[in-house]
Amino acid sequence: MTAAPPPTHSSGRQRDAARTRAEILDVATEEFARLGYTGARVDVIAARIHTTKRMIYYYFGGKEQLFTAVLERAYAVIRQQEQGLDVGHLDPVAAIRRLAELTFDHHEEHPDFIRLVSIENIHEAEHIIGSATLSELSSPAIEVIGRILEEGRAQGVFTADVDAVDLHAMISSFCFFRVANRHTFGALFGRDLTAADRRQHYRTMLGDMVLAYLTGDTARER
Amino acid sequence: MTAAPPPTHSSGRQRDAARTRAEILDVATEEFARLGYTGARVDVIAARIHTTKRMIYYYFGGKEQLFTAVLERAYAVIRQQEQGLDVGHLDPVAAIRRLAELTFDHHEEHPDFIRLVSIENIHEAEHIIGSATLSELSSPAIEVIGRILEEGRAQGVFTADVDAVDLHAMISSFCFFRVANRHTFGALFGRDLTAADRRQHYRTMLGDMVLAYLTGDTARER
DNA sequence: CAATTAACTAACTAGTACGTTACTTGCCCC
DNA sequence: GGGGCAAGTAACGTACTAGTTAGTTAATTG
């Protein structure tokens, strides 16, 4: 019955496994970041790059594994960036400020990553825990902070009783909150924490805060 | 054909609108906090309190409005708590430390609230923006911080150039991050930010940090 | 160049999810 | 004590959604 002639497939994808895989990962990152794990739709991810859902199952196994792959790549990016950070030539005070600023900038530049971290925390980090790549590797940033902290204490400029992991938490807190919670904070307090014209203010504020803590005479206030 | 006799409905709910409404709100808070907006299931919320989905539509109109109602109540709780905070009798330094500790404690005690805030930020605060109750009222905490800040500056103990809203952001950052991101942080750095035996350490750290910032000679580090 | 396999497509399945319709039951007040 | 209405129930409908099955097309290689 005059079935439609089979499509020529001329509009089909080029056969390029690497590209298809990479494209899936790219749009999956966007979709998961935008809509959350449950909110993201496998069909939509496929449609956006003009492939089919089947390819996602072909390359990643399933929605869950795709999300894990997205996280793995997102974390690989910061680790790589952290690996390249070079503050060894600076004195401890300048080094900490520089490190804080780099952390600040990274958060500013990767709002999607921040959203993925929020989402993964809603899921109690189950994907990170289930990923050998993620749960085994540790962060280069901690090593760097540890060395600066040691040097600063040896020189007598850092007096606070804090270790590298906790200091990293302190720095990340501010950077993370500012980006992750900008919507509710803006709606409730009428202040856009990510407004371009206040960026430098917050960047300086972070450095001031961390250094005041590290170098301050904490006994003073108690 | 011998249809089962109609259920006696003896096991039906008491007719108590207020209780039904309140119960829906309670379990909806739990479910939304646990699974996110998209992840939570209207049927499950109804089933958990032995009512039917229809009641949710009866009292709230829909899933979206239910989530908004959940947020409204959650924020009402902190506002009420903030209203009751009494630090007027303390000197500025002690008042800020006390305020930071109260914020810290509130975050510690209400992890569900923290999750709801994370979730609402994923949704770009659309429910808060759409709620007159939430977007119009402002936080009592800001007023309190403003007054302490003024007093501290008048006395010459606070030197930092910061306003109440930004200081609130700084304090909240640390409290929020510690609870909200404990899963990914724990998985990546092997440190439980919410471990009971480190609670006091972080509580003190927060106060030290904020006060060092406020009272410190910021010119020193630059 | 033929056999093999990697890459890709379409259609389907089974289960799920929100929201609605139609109906029943108990309470309150005149 | 009965009319009226608030409170509650059950079952349905439509749309969606993760994952699967079965088959096709292009590249590679012996």
XYZ file of C-alpha atoms in Angstrom, chain A residues 33-128:
96
model
C 22.325 20.252 35.561
C 19.203 22.009 34.378
C 16.564 19.507 35.465
C 18.129 17.240 38.044
C 18.649 13.514 37.749
C 14.978 12.557 37.838
C 13.900 15.612 35.852
C 16.241 14.984 32.928
C 14.802 12.880 30.102
C 16.836 10.286 28.273
C 14.775 10.866 25.126
C 15.413 14.595 25.225
C 19.167 14.119 25.561
C 19.137 11.832 22.534
C 16.877 14.095 20.487
C 19.013 17.165 21.131
C 21.981 15.648 19.325
C 19.840 13.960 16.680
C 20.588 10.472 17.794
C 18.377 7.912 19.492
C 17.972 6.840 23.069
C 19.414 3.506 22.127
C 22.843 5.089 21.678
C 22.844 6.210 25.294
C 22.231 2.652 26.397
C 24.802 1.489 23.878
C 27.573 3.721 25.189
C 26.715 4.175 28.844
C 24.395 1.371 29.850
C 21.627 3.465 31.340
C 20.513 6.746 32.808
C 22.243 6.102 36.125
C 25.594 5.267 34.516
C 25.271 8.256 32.219
C 24.892 10.525 35.222
C 27.938 8.955 36.841
C 29.923 9.519 33.640
C 28.809 13.149 33.617
C 30.013 13.589 37.201
C 33.299 11.837 36.483
C 34.078 14.174 33.639
C 32.992 17.268 35.564
C 35.287 16.393 38.455
C 38.109 15.503 36.082
C 37.968 19.067 34.771
C 38.536 20.688 38.168
C 41.211 18.190 39.121
C 43.052 19.011 35.938
C 42.680 22.722 36.660
C 43.870 22.217 40.236
C 46.846 20.219 39.017
C 47.950 23.230 37.025
C 47.706 25.715 39.853
C 51.023 27.221 40.668
C 51.354 29.199 43.867
C 54.650 27.801 45.079
C 56.556 30.961 44.312
C 54.244 33.112 46.464
C 54.514 33.816 50.166
C 51.892 31.967 52.238
C 49.542 34.939 52.582
C 49.564 35.740 48.878
C 49.348 32.029 48.029
C 46.186 31.541 50.086
C 44.587 34.601 48.567
C 45.480 33.404 45.094
C 44.137 29.918 45.799
C 40.906 31.326 47.181
C 40.542 33.486 44.087
C 41.112 30.533 41.770
C 38.459 28.559 43.636
C 36.159 31.554 43.427
C 36.736 31.869 39.694
C 36.198 28.202 39.064
C 32.816 28.311 40.784
C 31.903 31.455 38.890
C 32.788 29.880 35.570
C 31.125 26.510 36.088
C 27.580 26.991 37.356
C 26.560 23.700 35.752
C 29.147 21.879 37.817
C 27.797 23.506 40.972
C 24.283 22.365 40.093
C 25.492 18.812 39.488
C 27.134 18.784 42.906
C 23.895 20.019 44.509
C 21.969 17.316 42.707
C 24.455 14.626 43.666
C 24.110 15.677 47.296
C 20.335 15.309 47.081
C 21.135 11.759 46.031
C 23.508 11.428 48.980
C 26.549 11.065 46.720
C 25.529 7.565 45.666
C 27.056 7.938 42.212
C 30.373 9.221 43.543
